[in-house]
Coordinates of C-alpha atoms in Angstrom, one line a residue:
Chain A
X1 CA -16.5 -0.5 39.7
X2 CA -13.2 -2.3 39.7
X3 CA -11.3 -3.8 36.8
X4 CA -9.9 -7.4 36.9
X5 CA -6.4 -8.5 35.8
X6 CA -4.9 -12.0 35.4
X7 CA -1.2 -12.6 34.7
X8 CA -0.9 -16.3 33.8
X9 CA 2.7 -17.3 34.1
X10 CA 4.6 -20.6 34.0
X11 CA 4.8 -20.9 37.8
X12 CA 2.3 -18.5 39.2
X13 CA -1.1 -17.0 38.2
X14 CA -1.5 -13.6 39.6
X15 CA -5.1 -12.3 40.0
X16 CA -5.8 -8.7 40.8
X17 CA -8.4 -6.0 40.9
X18 CA -7.5 -2.4 40.0
X19 CA -8.7 1.0 39.0
X20 CA -9.1 2.6 35.5
X21 CA -6.0 4.6 36.4
X22 CA -3.9 1.5 36.6
X23 CA -3.6 1.1 40.3
X24 CA -3.7 -2.4 41.8
X25 CA -6.1 -2.8 44.7
X26 CA -6.2 -6.5 45.7
X27 CA -4.1 -9.3 44.5
X28 CA -3.4 -13.0 45.1
X29 CA -0.8 -15.4 43.7
X30 CA -1.9 -18.9 42.8
X31 CA 0.4 -21.8 41.8
X32 CA 0.3 -22.8 38.2
X33 CA -0.7 -26.4 38.5
X34 CA -3.1 -28.2 36.0
X35 CA -6.1 -26.0 35.1
X36 CA -8.5 -28.1 37.1
X37 CA -6.5 -27.4 40.2
X38 CA -5.6 -23.7 39.6
X39 CA -8.6 -22.3 37.8
X40 CA -11.2 -22.8 40.6
X41 CA -9.1 -20.6 42.8
X42 CA -8.8 -18.0 40.1
X43 CA -12.6 -18.0 39.5
X44 CA -13.2 -17.9 43.3
X45 CA -11.0 -14.7 43.5
X46 CA -13.2 -12.8 41.1
X47 CA -16.5 -14.1 42.7
X48 CA -15.3 -12.5 45.9
X49 CA -14.0 -9.4 44.1
X50 CA -16.5 -8.5 41.4
X51 CA -15.1 -6.5 38.4
X52 CA -16.6 -4.9 35.3
X53 CA -14.0 -6.4 32.9
X54 CA -11.1 -8.8 33.0
X55 CA -7.8 -8.6 31.2
X56 CA -5.7 -11.7 30.8
X57 CA -2.0 -11.6 29.9
X58 CA -0.9 -15.2 29.5
X59 CA 2.1 -17.3 28.8
X60 CA 2.1 -18.7 25.3
X61 CA 1.8 -19.7 22.6
X62 CA -1.8 -18.6 22.7
X63 CA -4.5 -17.9 20.1
X64 CA -5.0 -14.1 20.3
X65 CA -6.9 -13.8 17.0
X66 CA -10.4 -12.7 17.8
X67 CA -11.8 -14.2 14.6
X68 CA -10.4 -17.6 15.3
X69 CA -12.6 -20.4 16.6
X70 CA -9.9 -21.1 19.2
X71 CA -9.6 -17.5 20.3
X72 CA -8.5 -17.4 23.9
X73 CA -7.0 -20.9 23.9
X74 CA -3.5 -21.8 25.0
X75 CA -2.1 -23.6 22.0
X76 CA 1.0 -25.9 21.9
X77 CA 2.5 -25.9 25.3
X78 CA 4.2 -28.9 27.0
X79 CA 2.7 -27.7 30.3
X80 CA 0.5 -30.6 31.6
X81 CA -3.3 -29.9 31.1
X82 CA -2.8 -26.5 29.4
X83 CA -2.3 -27.7 25.8
X84 CA -5.4 -26.6 23.9
X85 CA -7.0 -25.2 27.1
X86 CA -9.8 -22.6 26.7
X87 CA -8.4 -20.1 29.2
X88 CA -10.5 -17.1 28.1
X89 CA -13.7 -19.3 27.9
X90 CA -13.3 -20.2 31.6
X91 CA -13.8 -16.6 32.4
X92 CA -16.6 -15.8 29.9
X93 CA -18.5 -18.9 31.1
X94 CA -18.3 -17.7 34.7
X95 CA -18.6 -14.0 34.4
X96 CA -20.9 -11.8 32.3
X97 CA -18.2 -9.1 31.6
X98 CA -15.9 -8.3 28.7
X99 CA -12.7 -10.4 28.8
X100 CA -9.6 -9.2 27.0
X101 CA -7.0 -11.9 26.1
X102 CA -3.4 -11.4 25.0
X103 CA 0.1 -12.6 25.7
X104 CA 1.9 -11.6 28.9
X105 CA 4.5 -9.6 27.0
X106 CA 1.8 -7.8 25.0
X107 CA 0.2 -6.9 28.3
X108 CA 3.5 -5.8 29.8
X109 CA 4.3 -3.5 26.9
X110 CA 0.9 -2.0 27.1
X111 CA 1.3 -1.5 30.9
X112 CA 4.7 0.2 30.3
X113 CA 3.2 2.3 27.6
X114 CA 0.3 3.5 29.7
X115 CA 2.0 4.0 33.0
X116 CA 5.7 3.0 32.9
X117 CA 9.0 3.4 31.0
X118 CA 7.3 4.0 27.6
X119 CA 4.7 6.5 28.8
X120 CA 4.7 9.4 26.3
X121 CA 6.4 7.2 23.6
X122 CA 4.6 6.4 20.3
X123 CA 6.3 3.0 20.1
X124 CA 8.1 0.6 22.4
X125 CA 9.2 -3.0 22.6
X126 CA 9.1 -5.0 25.9
X127 CA 11.3 -8.1 26.0
X128 CA 11.4 -10.5 28.9
X129 CA 14.5 -12.7 29.5
X130 CA 13.7 -15.2 32.2
X131 CA 12.7 -18.8 32.1
X132 CA 11.8 -18.1 28.4
X133 CA 12.4 -15.1 26.1
X134 CA 9.5 -13.3 24.6
X135 CA 8.6 -9.8 23.4
X136 CA 5.7 -7.5 22.7
X137 CA 5.5 -4.2 20.8
X138 CA 3.4 -1.1 20.7
X139 CA 3.4 0.7 17.4
X140 CA 1.5 4.0 17.1
X141 CA -0.2 3.3 20.3
X142 CA -1.5 -0.2 19.3
X143 CA -0.3 -3.7 20.2
X144 CA 1.5 -5.2 17.3
X145 CA 0.1 -8.4 15.9
X146 CA -0.2 -10.1 12.6
X147 CA -1.3 -13.7 11.9
X148 CA -0.3 -14.3 15.5
X149 CA 1.5 -12.6 18.4
X150 CA 5.2 -12.0 17.8
X151 CA 7.7 -14.7 18.7
X152 CA 10.9 -12.7 18.9
X153 CA 12.4 -15.1 21.4
X154 CA 13.2 -17.5 18.6
X155 CA 15.2 -15.1 16.4
X156 CA 18.5 -16.5 15.2
X157 CA 21.7 -14.8 16.3
X158 CA 25.3 -15.1 15.4
X159 CA 27.3 -17.3 17.9
X160 CA 29.9 -15.7 20.1
X161 CA 33.2 -17.4 19.2
X162 CA 33.9 -18.3 22.9
X163 CA 30.5 -19.9 23.5
X164 CA 30.3 -23.6 23.0
X165 CA 26.9 -24.2 24.6
X166 CA 24.5 -25.9 22.1
X167 CA 21.3 -24.2 23.2
X168 CA 18.2 -25.9 24.5
X169 CA 15.4 -24.8 22.2
X170 CA 13.6 -27.9 21.0
X171 CA 13.0 -26.3 17.6
X172 CA 16.1 -24.3 16.9
X173 CA 18.7 -25.3 19.4
X174 CA 20.7 -22.0 19.6
X175 CA 18.1 -19.3 18.9
X176 CA 17.9 -16.3 21.2
X177 CA 15.8 -18.2 23.8
X178 CA 17.9 -21.3 23.5
X179 CA 21.0 -19.4 24.3
X180 CA 19.9 -16.7 26.8
X181 CA 17.0 -17.9 28.9
X182 CA 17.7 -18.8 32.5
X183 CA 18.1 -22.5 31.7
X184 CA 20.8 -21.8 29.1
X185 CA 22.7 -19.6 31.6
X186 CA 22.6 -22.2 34.3
X187 CA 23.5 -25.0 32.0
X188 CA 26.8 -23.4 31.0
X189 CA 28.0 -22.9 34.5
X190 CA 26.4 -25.9 36.2
X191 CA 24.7 -23.7 38.8
X192 CA 21.8 -21.3 38.9
X193 CA 22.3 -17.9 37.2
X194 CA 21.9 -16.1 40.6
X195 CA 25.1 -17.8 41.8
X196 CA 27.2 -17.0 38.8
X197 CA 29.9 -14.3 39.2
X198 CA 29.6 -11.0 37.3
X199 CA 33.0 -11.7 35.7
X200 CA 31.8 -15.1 34.2
X201 CA 32.1 -15.0 30.4
X202 CA 28.5 -16.2 30.1
X203 CA 27.3 -12.6 30.6
X204 CA 29.4 -11.5 27.7
X205 CA 27.8 -14.2 25.5
X206 CA 24.2 -13.5 26.5
X207 CA 24.5 -9.7 26.2
X208 CA 26.0 -10.1 22.8
X209 CA 23.0 -12.2 21.7
X210 CA 20.5 -9.9 23.3
X211 CA 22.1 -6.8 21.6
X212 CA 22.0 -8.6 18.3
X213 CA 18.3 -9.3 18.7
X214 CA 17.5 -5.7 19.7
X215 CA 19.5 -4.5 16.7
X216 CA 17.5 -6.7 14.3
X217 CA 14.2 -5.7 16.0
X218 CA 15.2 -2.0 15.8
X219 CA 15.8 -2.3 12.0
X220 CA 12.3 -3.8 11.6
X221 CA 10.3 -1.7 14.0
X222 CA 12.4 1.4 14.7
X223 CA 10.8 1.7 18.2
X224 CA 11.4 4.7 20.4
X225 CA 12.4 2.5 23.3
X226 CA 13.4 -1.0 24.4
X227 CA 12.3 -2.2 27.8
X228 CA 14.1 -5.3 29.1
X229 CA 12.5 -7.3 31.9
X230 CA 12.4 -10.8 33.4
X231 CA 14.6 -12.6 35.9
X232 CA 17.8 -12.5 33.9
X233 CA 17.7 -8.7 33.4
X234 CA 17.1 -8.2 37.2
X235 CA 21.0 -8.3 37.2
X236 CA 21.4 -4.6 36.6
X237 CA 25.0 -4.8 35.4
X238 CA 23.7 -6.4 32.2
X239 CA 22.1 -3.2 30.9
X240 CA 25.3 -1.3 30.4
X241 CA 26.9 -4.2 28.5
X242 CA 23.8 -4.7 26.3
X243 CA 23.8 -0.9 25.4
X244 CA 27.6 -1.0 24.6
X245 CA 27.2 -4.0 22.4
X246 CA 24.2 -2.6 20.6
X247 CA 26.2 0.5 19.6
X248 CA 29.2 -1.7 18.6
X249 CA 26.9 -3.8 16.3
X250 CA 25.2 -0.8 14.9
X251 CA 28.6 0.7 14.2
X252 CA 27.3 4.2 13.6
X253 CA 24.5 3.1 11.4
X254 CA 21.6 4.2 13.6
X255 CA 22.1 8.0 13.4
X256 CA 19.0 8.9 15.5
X257 CA 19.1 11.2 18.5
X258 CA 17.1 8.6 20.5
X259 CA 19.9 6.1 20.0
X260 CA 23.1 8.2 19.8
X261 CA 22.4 10.7 22.6
X262 CA 20.0 8.6 24.6
X263 CA 21.2 5.0 24.7
X264 CA 20.6 5.0 28.5
X265 CA 17.0 5.9 27.9
X266 CA 16.7 3.8 24.7
X267 CA 17.4 0.5 26.4
X268 CA 15.9 0.5 29.8
X269 CA 14.5 -1.5 32.7
X270 CA 10.7 -1.7 33.2
X271 CA 9.2 1.4 34.8
X272 CA 6.7 -0.8 36.6
X273 CA 9.3 -3.2 37.9
X274 CA 7.8 -6.6 38.6
X275 CA 4.3 -5.2 38.1
X276 CA 4.5 -4.7 34.4
X277 CA 2.7 -8.0 33.7
X278 CA -0.2 -7.6 36.1
X279 CA -0.7 -3.9 35.4
X280 CA -0.4 -4.7 31.7
X281 CA -3.3 -7.2 32.1
X282 CA -5.3 -4.4 33.8
X283 CA -4.4 -2.2 30.8
X284 CA -5.8 -4.9 28.4
X285 CA -9.1 -4.8 30.1
X286 CA -9.2 -1.0 30.2
X287 CA -8.3 -0.9 26.4
X288 CA -11.2 -3.3 25.7
X289 CA -13.7 -1.2 27.7
X290 CA -12.5 1.9 25.8
X291 CA -12.9 0.2 22.5
X292 CA -16.5 -0.6 23.5
Chain B
X1 CA -7.9 15.2 -12.3
X2 CA -4.9 13.0 -12.4
X3 CA -2.5 11.9 -9.6
X4 CA 1.3 12.2 -9.8
X5 CA 3.8 9.6 -8.9
X6 CA 7.6 9.7 -8.6
X7 CA 9.8 6.7 -8.0
X8 CA 13.3 8.0 -7.2
X9 CA 15.8 5.2 -7.6
X10 CA 19.6 5.0 -7.7
X11 CA 19.9 5.0 -11.5
X12 CA 16.5 6.2 -12.7
X13 CA 13.8 8.6 -11.6
X14 CA 10.4 7.5 -13.0
X15 CA 7.7 10.2 -13.2
X16 CA 4.1 9.2 -13.9
X17 CA 0.5 10.3 -13.8
X18 CA -2.2 7.9 -13.0
X19 CA -5.8 7.4 -11.8
X20 CA -7.3 7.0 -8.3
X21 CA -7.8 3.4 -9.2
X22 CA -4.0 2.9 -9.5
X23 CA -3.6 2.8 -13.3
X24 CA -0.6 4.5 -14.8
X25 CA -1.4 7.0 -17.7
X26 CA 1.8 8.7 -18.8
X27 CA 5.3 8.0 -17.6
X28 CA 8.9 9.1 -18.3
X29 CA 12.3 7.8 -17.1
X30 CA 15.0 10.3 -16.2
X31 CA 18.6 9.4 -15.4
X32 CA 19.5 9.9 -11.7
X33 CA 22.3 12.4 -12.1
X34 CA 23.0 15.2 -9.6
X35 CA 19.7 17.0 -8.5
X36 CA 20.5 20.2 -10.5
X37 CA 20.6 18.1 -13.6
X38 CA 17.7 15.6 -13.0
X39 CA 15.2 17.6 -11.1
X40 CA 14.4 20.3 -13.8
X41 CA 13.3 17.4 -16.0
X42 CA 11.2 16.0 -13.3
X43 CA 9.5 19.4 -12.6
X44 CA 9.0 19.9 -16.3
X45 CA 7.1 16.6 -16.6
X46 CA 4.6 17.7 -14.0
X47 CA 4.2 21.2 -15.5
X48 CA 3.2 19.5 -18.7
X49 CA 1.0 17.0 -16.9
X50 CA -0.8 18.7 -14.1
X51 CA -1.9 16.6 -11.1
X52 CA -3.9 17.1 -8.0
X53 CA -1.4 15.4 -5.7
X54 CA 2.1 13.9 -5.9
X55 CA 3.4 10.8 -4.2
X56 CA 7.2 10.3 -3.9
X57 CA 8.8 6.9 -3.2
X58 CA 12.5 7.5 -2.8
X59 CA 15.8 5.7 -2.3
X60 CA 17.1 6.2 1.2
X61 CA 17.9 6.9 3.8
X62 CA 15.4 9.7 3.9
X63 CA 13.6 11.7 6.6
X64 CA 10.0 10.5 6.5
X65 CA 9.0 12.0 9.9
X66 CA 6.4 14.6 9.1
X67 CA 7.2 16.5 12.3
X68 CA 10.9 16.7 11.6
X69 CA 12.4 20.0 10.3
X70 CA 14.1 18.0 7.6
X71 CA 11.0 16.0 6.6
X72 CA 11.3 15.2 2.9
X73 CA 15.1 15.3 2.8
X74 CA 17.4 12.6 1.5
X75 CA 19.7 12.1 4.5
X76 CA 23.1 10.4 4.5
X77 CA 23.7 9.1 1.0
X78 CA 27.1 8.9 -0.8
X79 CA 25.3 9.8 -4.1
X80 CA 26.8 13.1 -5.3
X81 CA 24.6 16.1 -4.7
X82 CA 21.8 14.2 -2.9
X83 CA 23.2 14.2 0.7
X84 CA 20.9 16.5 2.6
X85 CA 18.9 17.3 -0.5
X86 CA 15.3 18.6 0.1
X87 CA 13.6 16.4 -2.4
X88 CA 10.0 16.9 -1.2
X89 CA 10.6 20.7 -1.0
X90 CA 11.5 20.8 -4.6
X91 CA 7.9 19.7 -5.4
X92 CA 6.1 21.8 -2.8
X93 CA 8.0 24.9 -4.0
X94 CA 6.9 24.3 -7.6
X95 CA 3.4 22.9 -7.2
X96 CA 0.5 23.9 -5.0
X97 CA -0.7 20.4 -4.3
X98 CA -0.3 17.9 -1.5
X99 CA 3.0 15.9 -1.7
X100 CA 3.4 12.6 0.0
X101 CA 6.9 11.4 0.8
X102 CA 8.1 7.9 1.8
X103 CA 10.7 5.3 0.9
X104 CA 10.5 3.4 -2.3
X105 CA 9.9 0.1 -0.5
X106 CA 7.2 1.7 1.7
X107 CA 5.6 2.8 -1.5
X108 CA 6.0 -0.6 -3.1
X109 CA 4.4 -2.5 -0.2
X110 CA 1.5 0.0 -0.3
X111 CA 1.1 -0.6 -4.1
X112 CA 1.2 -4.4 -3.6
X113 CA -1.4 -4.0 -0.7
X114 CA -3.8 -1.9 -2.8
X115 CA -3.5 -3.6 -6.2
X116 CA -1.0 -6.4 -6.1
X117 CA 0.1 -9.6 -4.3
X118 CA -1.0 -8.4 -0.9
X119 CA -4.5 -7.2 -2.0
X120 CA -7.0 -8.5 0.6
X121 CA -4.2 -9.1 3.2
X122 CA -4.2 -7.2 6.5
X123 CA -0.4 -7.2 6.6
X124 CA 2.5 -7.7 4.3
X125 CA 6.3 -7.2 3.9
X126 CA 7.9 -6.1 0.6
X127 CA 11.6 -6.7 0.3
X128 CA 13.7 -5.7 -2.6
X129 CA 17.0 -7.4 -3.3
X130 CA 18.8 -5.6 -6.0
X131 CA 21.7 -3.0 -5.9
X132 CA 20.7 -2.7 -2.3
X133 CA 18.4 -4.6 0.1
X134 CA 15.5 -2.8 1.7
X135 CA 12.0 -3.6 3.0
X136 CA 8.7 -2.0 3.9
X137 CA 5.8 -3.3 5.8
X138 CA 2.0 -2.8 6.0
X139 CA 0.5 -3.7 9.4
X140 CA -3.3 -3.5 9.8
X141 CA -3.5 -1.5 6.6
X142 CA -0.9 1.1 7.6
X143 CA 2.7 1.6 6.6
X144 CA 5.0 0.6 9.5
X145 CA 7.3 3.3 10.8
X146 CA 8.8 4.2 14.1
X147 CA 11.5 6.8 14.8
X148 CA 12.4 6.2 11.1
X149 CA 11.6 3.9 8.2
X150 CA 12.7 0.3 8.6
X151 CA 16.2 -0.6 7.6
X152 CA 15.8 -4.4 7.3
X153 CA 18.6 -4.7 4.8
X154 CA 21.1 -4.3 7.5
X155 CA 19.9 -7.3 9.7
X156 CA 22.7 -9.6 10.7
X157 CA 22.5 -13.2 9.5
X158 CA 24.5 -16.3 10.3
X159 CA 27.2 -17.1 7.8
X160 CA 26.8 -20.1 5.5
X161 CA 29.8 -22.3 6.2
X162 CA 30.8 -22.5 2.6
X163 CA 30.7 -18.7 2.0
X164 CA 34.0 -16.9 2.4
X165 CA 33.0 -13.6 0.9
X166 CA 33.5 -10.7 3.5
X167 CA 30.6 -8.6 2.5
X168 CA 30.6 -5.0 1.3
X169 CA 28.5 -3.0 3.7
X170 CA 30.6 -0.1 4.9
X171 CA 28.9 -0.3 8.3
X172 CA 28.5 -4.0 9.0
X173 CA 30.5 -5.8 6.4
X174 CA 28.5 -9.0 6.1
X175 CA 24.9 -7.9 7.0
X176 CA 22.1 -9.1 4.8
X177 CA 22.7 -6.3 2.2
X178 CA 26.5 -6.8 2.4
X179 CA 26.1 -10.5 1.5
X180 CA 23.1 -10.6 -0.9
X181 CA 22.9 -7.4 -2.9
X182 CA 23.9 -7.5 -6.6
X183 CA 27.4 -6.2 -5.8
X184 CA 28.0 -9.0 -3.3
X185 CA 26.8 -11.7 -5.8
X186 CA 29.0 -10.4 -8.6
X187 CA 32.0 -10.0 -6.4
X188 CA 32.0 -13.7 -5.4
X189 CA 31.9 -14.9 -9.0
X190 CA 33.9 -12.1 -10.6
X191 CA 31.1 -11.5 -13.1
X192 CA 27.6 -10.0 -13.1
X193 CA 24.9 -12.0 -11.4
X194 CA 23.0 -12.4 -14.7
X195 CA 25.9 -14.5 -16.1
X196 CA 26.2 -16.8 -13.1
X197 CA 24.9 -20.3 -13.6
X198 CA 22.0 -21.6 -11.6
X199 CA 24.1 -24.3 -10.0
X200 CA 26.7 -21.9 -8.6
X201 CA 26.9 -22.1 -4.8
X202 CA 26.4 -18.4 -4.5
X203 CA 22.6 -18.9 -4.9
X204 CA 22.6 -21.4 -1.9
X205 CA 24.4 -18.8 0.2
X206 CA 22.1 -15.9 -0.6
X207 CA 18.9 -17.8 -0.3
X208 CA 20.0 -19.0 3.1
X209 CA 20.6 -15.4 4.2
X210 CA 17.3 -14.2 2.7
X211 CA 15.4 -17.0 4.4
X212 CA 17.0 -16.2 7.7
X213 CA 16.0 -12.6 7.5
X214 CA 12.5 -13.5 6.5
X215 CA 12.3 -15.8 9.5
X216 CA 13.4 -13.1 11.9
X217 CA 11.0 -10.5 10.3
X218 CA 8.2 -13.1 10.6
X219 CA 8.9 -13.6 14.3
X220 CA 8.7 -9.8 14.8
X221 CA 5.8 -8.8 12.5
X222 CA 3.9 -12.1 11.8
X223 CA 2.9 -10.7 8.4
X224 CA 0.4 -12.6 6.2
X225 CA 2.7 -12.4 3.2
X226 CA 6.2 -11.7 2.0
X227 CA 6.7 -10.2 -1.4
X228 CA 10.3 -10.4 -2.8
X229 CA 11.2 -8.0 -5.6
X230 CA 14.3 -6.4 -7.1
X231 CA 16.8 -7.4 -9.7
X232 CA 18.2 -10.4 -7.9
X233 CA 14.8 -12.0 -7.3
X234 CA 14.0 -11.6 -11.0
X235 CA 15.7 -15.1 -11.1
X236 CA 12.6 -17.1 -10.5
X237 CA 14.4 -20.2 -9.4
X238 CA 15.4 -18.5 -6.1
X239 CA 11.8 -18.4 -4.8
X240 CA 11.6 -22.2 -4.4
X241 CA 15.0 -22.3 -2.5
X242 CA 14.0 -19.4 -0.2
X243 CA 10.7 -21.1 0.7
X244 CA 12.5 -24.4 1.4
X245 CA 15.1 -22.8 3.5
X246 CA 12.5 -20.8 5.4
X247 CA 10.7 -24.0 6.4
X248 CA 14.0 -25.7 7.3
X249 CA 15.0 -22.8 9.6
X250 CA 11.5 -22.6 11.2
X251 CA 11.7 -26.3 11.8
X252 CA 8.0 -26.7 12.5
X253 CA 7.8 -23.7 14.8
X254 CA 5.5 -21.6 12.7
X255 CA 2.4 -23.7 12.9
X256 CA 0.2 -21.4 11.0
X257 CA -2.0 -22.3 8.0
X258 CA -0.6 -19.4 6.1
X259 CA 2.9 -20.8 6.4
X260 CA 2.4 -24.6 6.5
X261 CA -0.2 -25.0 3.8
X262 CA 0.5 -22.0 1.8
X263 CA 4.3 -21.4 1.6
X264 CA 3.9 -20.8 -2.2
X265 CA 1.5 -17.9 -1.4
X266 CA 3.4 -16.9 1.8
X267 CA 6.6 -15.9 0.0
X268 CA 5.8 -14.5 -3.5
X269 CA 6.9 -12.3 -6.3
X270 CA 5.4 -8.8 -6.7
X271 CA 1.9 -8.9 -8.2
X272 CA 2.6 -5.6 -9.9
X273 CA 6.0 -6.8 -11.3
X274 CA 8.3 -4.0 -12.0
X275 CA 5.5 -1.4 -11.5
X276 CA 5.3 -2.0 -7.7
X277 CA 7.5 1.1 -7.1
X278 CA 5.7 3.6 -9.4
X279 CA 2.2 2.4 -8.6
X280 CA 3.2 2.4 -4.9
X281 CA 4.2 6.1 -5.2
X282 CA 0.8 6.7 -6.8
X283 CA -0.7 4.9 -3.8
X284 CA 1.2 7.2 -1.4
X285 CA -0.5 10.3 -3.1
X286 CA -3.9 8.7 -3.0
X287 CA -3.5 7.7 0.7
X288 CA -2.6 11.3 1.5
X289 CA -5.6 12.7 -0.3
X290 CA -7.9 10.2 1.5
X291 CA -6.4 11.3 4.9
X292 CA -7.3 14.8 3.9

């Protein structure tokens, strides 16, 4: 029997079936419109492709607390129709199978841990820098969560002296997301990030902010590995700069072999490439089945 | 049979015996001199007071990785005689009992989780702000560790515009510890922290930095509770200011009941008072015995 996976993103909802070994078999992409338009197509996919469990990795914020009365709901999003939407419930009402529910980045870090860049590590952090900034972590083989999922995208960073951009986060202005997400990059240059030259100072600013956030996260979690994904990090040249700035900020403080001798394998690109999210969602379903 | 506990601090080593229920029975304080002067007194205490297990909570940095060849060693400290000292080995060579080894703050958070302010919580962070700044965390009932223990004292914070002090951290200058530890407070005023008036701006600076660090840690770990200990936090009036500044920085982003309705029980003083460290060390030994 096949396993189902849903990666619910801001612009697309990817639905897939796969194997217990993490391979994707079928997949479709559905535009993220309002739930009443998108969800019937999602449900239809799984009617045609029956599965024994479904894993959902969703954009957030979402209620991932299994004991909460609103477990499985999207919470406070400005996205029309999705605020307070019972996403997990739509699946449990339609299919009599176990349904796992977590954030997209928690799914992605699980996928990378099972089959990607963090395979064989005991701990890892996956951060996506794209239209938003978010991160998930695996510690001792388990997805990290407390009273909610992490919200590392809103960490505060020190401003680069050359950077005068105010930041676009409605809560914090110039938090990590407010300064480094795609919108923030484009706003500085007046054109999309993809058209900005490699020599533009914006890349110095954002790599400085990302390196600061990684340093702070490292001091809290001490993970074996950082995996950076998302549209912004698809620009490969940013990895080298982030690694350099991380070492500069640490200034010799992190005397661990993993960091000092292996900075190129300490801060890495996703091993699953663009499939980290959907294969992570598959991983969420598999983990739920194993838990019983 | 009794359980042994050792809290190895920068100025004192506390040795104690206690019960499996976390009560302290006997205790002595020994000055932290060089190991060859202090350790014979420590060993002597446990010869006179036999125990079935010993838990050590130590100043750091220390190697707490059980698989490491230098597990149980103090690592890179400027403290004369302690750099590379095999602290745990001194106990295992002298006593044929299980010996648990962790940082003082990891011990303290465990003590608070078992018997103090975090009793009944699934997760908590204990931060000490004293001669140094350090923190330990419990997540899902387990002490958080990755490739090493956390080093949250070295997180970078945004500078308060009124604060011109450079910070004293030899690695980072003005990281959290470099700006908020006792030394940093005294250096600004030219007198010990205990003699500085409540209205002095230094308290506005350091509470701003502490609140920033708590906010960043909250976004990573989402703990149920923050416990602030150490000599600096013995000034009770600081708690109210840290709580206010935390909510200001969050700016409505952390929409959790624990934070919004319970800020007074979200950021709290240690339930065990000054005994968090030694009772935590007892907890480390008890946890090791339970693990078998």
